PDB file of C-alpha atoms in Angstrom:
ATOM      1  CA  UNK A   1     -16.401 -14.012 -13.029  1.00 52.00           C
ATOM      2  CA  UNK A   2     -12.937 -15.112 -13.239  1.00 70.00           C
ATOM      3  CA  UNK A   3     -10.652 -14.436 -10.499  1.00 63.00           C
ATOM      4  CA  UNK A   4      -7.886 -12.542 -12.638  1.00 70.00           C
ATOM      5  CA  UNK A   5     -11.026 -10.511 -13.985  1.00 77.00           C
ATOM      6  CA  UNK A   6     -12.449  -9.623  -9.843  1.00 72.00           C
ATOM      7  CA  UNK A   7      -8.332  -8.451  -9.319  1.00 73.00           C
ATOM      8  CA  UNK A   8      -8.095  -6.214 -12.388  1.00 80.00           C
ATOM      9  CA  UNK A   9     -11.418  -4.552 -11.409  1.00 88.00           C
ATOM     10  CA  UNK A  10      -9.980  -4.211  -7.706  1.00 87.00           C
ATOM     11  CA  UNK A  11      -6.721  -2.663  -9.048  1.00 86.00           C
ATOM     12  CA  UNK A  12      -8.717   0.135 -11.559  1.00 88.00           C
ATOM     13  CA  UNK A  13     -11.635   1.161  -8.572  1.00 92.00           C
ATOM     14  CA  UNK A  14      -8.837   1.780  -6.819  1.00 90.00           C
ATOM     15  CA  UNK A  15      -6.443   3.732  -8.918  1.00 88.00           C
ATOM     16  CA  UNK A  16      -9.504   5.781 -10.615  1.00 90.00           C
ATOM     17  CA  UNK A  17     -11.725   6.231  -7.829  1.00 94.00           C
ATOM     18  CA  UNK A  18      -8.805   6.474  -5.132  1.00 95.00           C
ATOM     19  CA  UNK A  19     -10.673   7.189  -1.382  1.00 96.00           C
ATOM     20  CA  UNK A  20      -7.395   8.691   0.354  1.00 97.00           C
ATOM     21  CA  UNK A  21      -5.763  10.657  -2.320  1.00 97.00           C
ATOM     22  CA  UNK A  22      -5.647  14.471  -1.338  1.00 97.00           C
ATOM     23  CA  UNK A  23      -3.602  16.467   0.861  1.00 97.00           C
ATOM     24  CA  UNK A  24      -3.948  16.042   4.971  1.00 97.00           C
ATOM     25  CA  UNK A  25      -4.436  18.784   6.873  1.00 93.00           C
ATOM     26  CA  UNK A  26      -1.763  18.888   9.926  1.00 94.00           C
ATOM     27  CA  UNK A  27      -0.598  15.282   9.052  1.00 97.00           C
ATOM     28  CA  UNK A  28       1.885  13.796  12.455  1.00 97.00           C
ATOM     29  CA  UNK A  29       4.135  12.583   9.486  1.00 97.00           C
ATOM     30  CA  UNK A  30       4.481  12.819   5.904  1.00 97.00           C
ATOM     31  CA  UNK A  31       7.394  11.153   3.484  1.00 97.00           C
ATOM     32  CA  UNK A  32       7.965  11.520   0.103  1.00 97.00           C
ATOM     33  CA  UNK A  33       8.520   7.891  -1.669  1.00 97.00           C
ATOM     34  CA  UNK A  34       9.557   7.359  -5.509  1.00 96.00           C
ATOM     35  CA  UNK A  35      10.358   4.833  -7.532  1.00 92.00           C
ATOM     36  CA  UNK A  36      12.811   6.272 -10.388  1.00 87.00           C
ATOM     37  CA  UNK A  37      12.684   3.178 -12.509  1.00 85.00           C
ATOM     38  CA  UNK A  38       9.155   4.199 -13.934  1.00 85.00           C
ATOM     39  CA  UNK A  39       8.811   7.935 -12.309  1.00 90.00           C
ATOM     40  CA  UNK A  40       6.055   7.012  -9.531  1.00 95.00           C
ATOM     41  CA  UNK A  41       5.957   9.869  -7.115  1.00 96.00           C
ATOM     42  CA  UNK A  42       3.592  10.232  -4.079  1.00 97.00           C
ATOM     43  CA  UNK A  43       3.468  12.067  -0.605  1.00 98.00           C
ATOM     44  CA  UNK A  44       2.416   9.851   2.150  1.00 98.00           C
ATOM     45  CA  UNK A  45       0.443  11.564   5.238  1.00 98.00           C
ATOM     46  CA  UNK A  46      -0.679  10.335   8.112  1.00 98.00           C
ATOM     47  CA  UNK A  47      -2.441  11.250  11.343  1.00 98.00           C
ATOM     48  CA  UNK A  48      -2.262   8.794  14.562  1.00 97.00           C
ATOM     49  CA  UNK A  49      -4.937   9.083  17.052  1.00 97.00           C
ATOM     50  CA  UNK A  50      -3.804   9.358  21.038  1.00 95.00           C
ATOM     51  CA  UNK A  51      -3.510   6.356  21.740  1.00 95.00           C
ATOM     52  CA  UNK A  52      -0.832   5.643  18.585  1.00 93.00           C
ATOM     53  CA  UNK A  53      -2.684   4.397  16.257  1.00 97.00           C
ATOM     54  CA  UNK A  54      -3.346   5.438  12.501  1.00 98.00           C
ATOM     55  CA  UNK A  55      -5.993   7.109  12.522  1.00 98.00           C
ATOM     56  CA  UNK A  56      -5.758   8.338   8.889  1.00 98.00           C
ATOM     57  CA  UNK A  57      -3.597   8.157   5.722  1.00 98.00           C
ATOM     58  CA  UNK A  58      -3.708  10.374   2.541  1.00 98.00           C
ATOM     59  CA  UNK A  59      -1.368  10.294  -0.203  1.00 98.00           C
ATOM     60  CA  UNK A  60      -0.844  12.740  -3.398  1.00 97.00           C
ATOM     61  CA  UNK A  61       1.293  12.021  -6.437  1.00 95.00           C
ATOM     62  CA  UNK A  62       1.078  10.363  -9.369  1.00 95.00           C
ATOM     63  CA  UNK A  63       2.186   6.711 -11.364  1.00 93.00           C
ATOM     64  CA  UNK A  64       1.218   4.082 -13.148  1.00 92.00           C
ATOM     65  CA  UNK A  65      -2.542   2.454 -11.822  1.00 92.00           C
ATOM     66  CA  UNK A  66      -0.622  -0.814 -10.117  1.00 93.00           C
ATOM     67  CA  UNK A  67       1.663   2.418  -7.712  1.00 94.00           C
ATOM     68  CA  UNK A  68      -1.476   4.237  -7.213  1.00 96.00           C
ATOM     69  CA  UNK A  69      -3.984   1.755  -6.567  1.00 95.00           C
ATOM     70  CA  UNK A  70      -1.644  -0.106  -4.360  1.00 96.00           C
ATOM     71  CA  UNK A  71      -1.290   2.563  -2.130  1.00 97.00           C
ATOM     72  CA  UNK A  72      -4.849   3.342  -1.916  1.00 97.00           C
ATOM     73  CA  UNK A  73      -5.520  -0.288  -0.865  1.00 96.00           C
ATOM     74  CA  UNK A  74      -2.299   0.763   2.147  1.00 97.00           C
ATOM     75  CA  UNK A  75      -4.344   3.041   3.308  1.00 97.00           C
ATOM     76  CA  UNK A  76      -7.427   1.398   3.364  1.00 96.00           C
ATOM     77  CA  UNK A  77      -5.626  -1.654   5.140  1.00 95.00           C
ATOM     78  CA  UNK A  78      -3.751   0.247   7.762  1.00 97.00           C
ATOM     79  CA  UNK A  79      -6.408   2.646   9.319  1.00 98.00           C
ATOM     80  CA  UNK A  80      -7.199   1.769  12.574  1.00 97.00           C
ATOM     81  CA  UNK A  81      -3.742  -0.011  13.181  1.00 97.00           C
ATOM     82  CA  UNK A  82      -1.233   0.155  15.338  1.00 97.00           C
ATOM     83  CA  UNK A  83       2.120   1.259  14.143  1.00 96.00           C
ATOM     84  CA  UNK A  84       3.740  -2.547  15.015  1.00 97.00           C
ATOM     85  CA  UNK A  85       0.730  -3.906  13.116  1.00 97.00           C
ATOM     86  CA  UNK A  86       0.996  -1.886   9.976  1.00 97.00           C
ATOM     87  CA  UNK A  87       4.353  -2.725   9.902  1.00 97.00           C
ATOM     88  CA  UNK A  88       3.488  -6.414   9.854  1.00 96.00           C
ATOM     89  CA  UNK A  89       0.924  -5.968   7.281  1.00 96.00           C
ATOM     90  CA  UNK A  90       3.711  -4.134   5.386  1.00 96.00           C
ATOM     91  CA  UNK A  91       5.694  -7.240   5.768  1.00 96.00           C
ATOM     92  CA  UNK A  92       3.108  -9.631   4.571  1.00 95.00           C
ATOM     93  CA  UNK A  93       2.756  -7.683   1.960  1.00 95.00           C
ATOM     94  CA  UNK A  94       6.118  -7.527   0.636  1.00 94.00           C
ATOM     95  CA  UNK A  95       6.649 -11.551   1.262  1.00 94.00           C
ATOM     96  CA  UNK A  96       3.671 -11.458  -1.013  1.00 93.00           C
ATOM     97  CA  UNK A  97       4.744  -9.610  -3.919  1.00 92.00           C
ATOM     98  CA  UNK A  98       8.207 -11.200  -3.949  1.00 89.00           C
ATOM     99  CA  UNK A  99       6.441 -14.658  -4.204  1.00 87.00           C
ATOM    100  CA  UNK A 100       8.051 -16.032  -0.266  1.00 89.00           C
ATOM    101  CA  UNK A 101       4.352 -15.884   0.960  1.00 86.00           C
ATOM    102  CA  UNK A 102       1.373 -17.814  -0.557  1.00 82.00           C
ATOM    103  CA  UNK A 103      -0.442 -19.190   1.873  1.00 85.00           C
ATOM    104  CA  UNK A 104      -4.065 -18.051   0.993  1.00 83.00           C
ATOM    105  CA  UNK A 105      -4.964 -17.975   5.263  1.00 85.00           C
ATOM    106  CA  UNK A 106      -2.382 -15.331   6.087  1.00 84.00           C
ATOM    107  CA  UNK A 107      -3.060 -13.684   2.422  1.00 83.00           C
ATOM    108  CA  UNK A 108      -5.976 -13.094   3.490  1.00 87.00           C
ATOM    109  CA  UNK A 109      -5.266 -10.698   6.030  1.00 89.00           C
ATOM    110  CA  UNK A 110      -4.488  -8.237   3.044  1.00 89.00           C
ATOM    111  CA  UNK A 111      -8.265  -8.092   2.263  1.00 88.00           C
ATOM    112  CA  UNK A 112      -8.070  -6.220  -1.187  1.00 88.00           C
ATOM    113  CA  UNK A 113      -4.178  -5.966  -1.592  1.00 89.00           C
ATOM    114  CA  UNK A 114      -4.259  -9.498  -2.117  1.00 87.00           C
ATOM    115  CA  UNK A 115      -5.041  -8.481  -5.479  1.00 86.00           C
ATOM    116  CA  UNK A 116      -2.165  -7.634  -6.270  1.00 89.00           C
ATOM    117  CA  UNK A 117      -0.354 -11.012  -5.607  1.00 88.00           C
ATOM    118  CA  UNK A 118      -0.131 -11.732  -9.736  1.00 86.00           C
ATOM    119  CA  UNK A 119       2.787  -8.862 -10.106  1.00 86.00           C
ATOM    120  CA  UNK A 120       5.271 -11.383  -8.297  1.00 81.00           C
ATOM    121  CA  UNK A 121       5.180 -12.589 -11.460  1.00 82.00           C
ATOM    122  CA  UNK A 122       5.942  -9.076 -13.297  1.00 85.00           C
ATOM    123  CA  UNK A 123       9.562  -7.971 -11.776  1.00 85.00           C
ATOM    124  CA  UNK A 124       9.510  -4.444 -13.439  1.00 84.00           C
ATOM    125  CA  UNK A 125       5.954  -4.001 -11.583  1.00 89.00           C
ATOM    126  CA  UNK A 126       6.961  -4.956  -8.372  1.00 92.00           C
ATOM    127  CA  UNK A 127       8.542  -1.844  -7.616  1.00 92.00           C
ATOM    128  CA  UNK A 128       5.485   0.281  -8.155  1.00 93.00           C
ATOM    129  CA  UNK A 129       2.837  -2.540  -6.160  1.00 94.00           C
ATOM    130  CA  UNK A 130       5.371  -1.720  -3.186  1.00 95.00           C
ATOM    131  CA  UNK A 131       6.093   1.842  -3.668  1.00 96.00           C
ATOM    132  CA  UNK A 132       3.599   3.011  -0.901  1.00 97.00           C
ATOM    133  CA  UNK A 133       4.139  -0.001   1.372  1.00 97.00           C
ATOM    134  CA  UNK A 134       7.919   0.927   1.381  1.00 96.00           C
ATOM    135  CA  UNK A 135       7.189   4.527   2.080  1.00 97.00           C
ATOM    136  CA  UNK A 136       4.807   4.101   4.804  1.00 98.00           C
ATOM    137  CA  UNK A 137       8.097   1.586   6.737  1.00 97.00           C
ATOM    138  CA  UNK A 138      10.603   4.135   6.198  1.00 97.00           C
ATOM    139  CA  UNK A 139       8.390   6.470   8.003  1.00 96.00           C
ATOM    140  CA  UNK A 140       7.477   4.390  10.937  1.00 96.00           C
ATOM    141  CA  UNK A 141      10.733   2.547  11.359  1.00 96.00           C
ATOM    142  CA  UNK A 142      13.076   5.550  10.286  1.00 90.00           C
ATOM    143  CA  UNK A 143      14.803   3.450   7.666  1.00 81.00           C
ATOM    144  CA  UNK A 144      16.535   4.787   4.529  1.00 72.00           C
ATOM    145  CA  UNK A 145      16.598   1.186   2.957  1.00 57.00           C
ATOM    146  CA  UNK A 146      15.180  -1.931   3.208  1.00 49.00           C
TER     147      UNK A 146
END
């Protein structure tokens, strides 16, 4: 199977079989993040355990598969994390999409949201691959912009 092929499948499981889309119960934070260019809309939720950590992340909205899937693929990344490390994955992730970071090693680290590295080469869909991403930094870090 080509590689493209594996990505595209990646990118569709995720955005029509999404695991953390629904709405949290008691969430310890929740942000609303859209991207007007194309009208992607979610709610991000999540719940950190005692000891800081994320313990889990739901998200409801809607967009196009690249904003939904890519949030999915958040979640799935930063569960388990530590607010300072899902902020570095966050990071890695956005050096990906805007085509700084390449190296396959530290890629990696993105397990399945490496899949999305292609749109780096799709400006208009960049927005939507880091919709979620952005969302979840504003609400650790308390940013309005990056």
């Amino acid at each position: 199977m080509e590689i493209k092929q594996l990505y595209r499948e990646i990118v569709n499981e995720h955005n029509l079989r999404p695991e953390h889309k629904g709405h949290m119960e008691q969430a310890d934070a929740t942000l609303r993040g859209v991207n007007p260019s194309c009208g992607d809309d979610i709610v991000l939720q999540l719940k950190f355990s005692q000891d800081g950590t994320i313990e889990d992340v739901m998200y409801e909205g809607s967009g196009c598969a690249i904003s939904q899937a890519s949030v999915d693929m958040m979640a799935d990344q930063i569960i388990g994390k530590t607010k300072e490390e899902a902020l570095q994955q966050s990071q890695l992730f956005m050096g990906m999409i805007k085509g700084e970071i390449k190296d396959e090693t530290a890629l990696m680290e993105l397990e399945e949201a490496a899949a999305l590295q292609d749109i780096s080469h799709m400006p208009a869909r960049v927005k939507c691959a880091v919709l979620g991403w952005r969302t979840m930094r504003q609400m650790l870090t308390g940013e309005e912009n990056e």
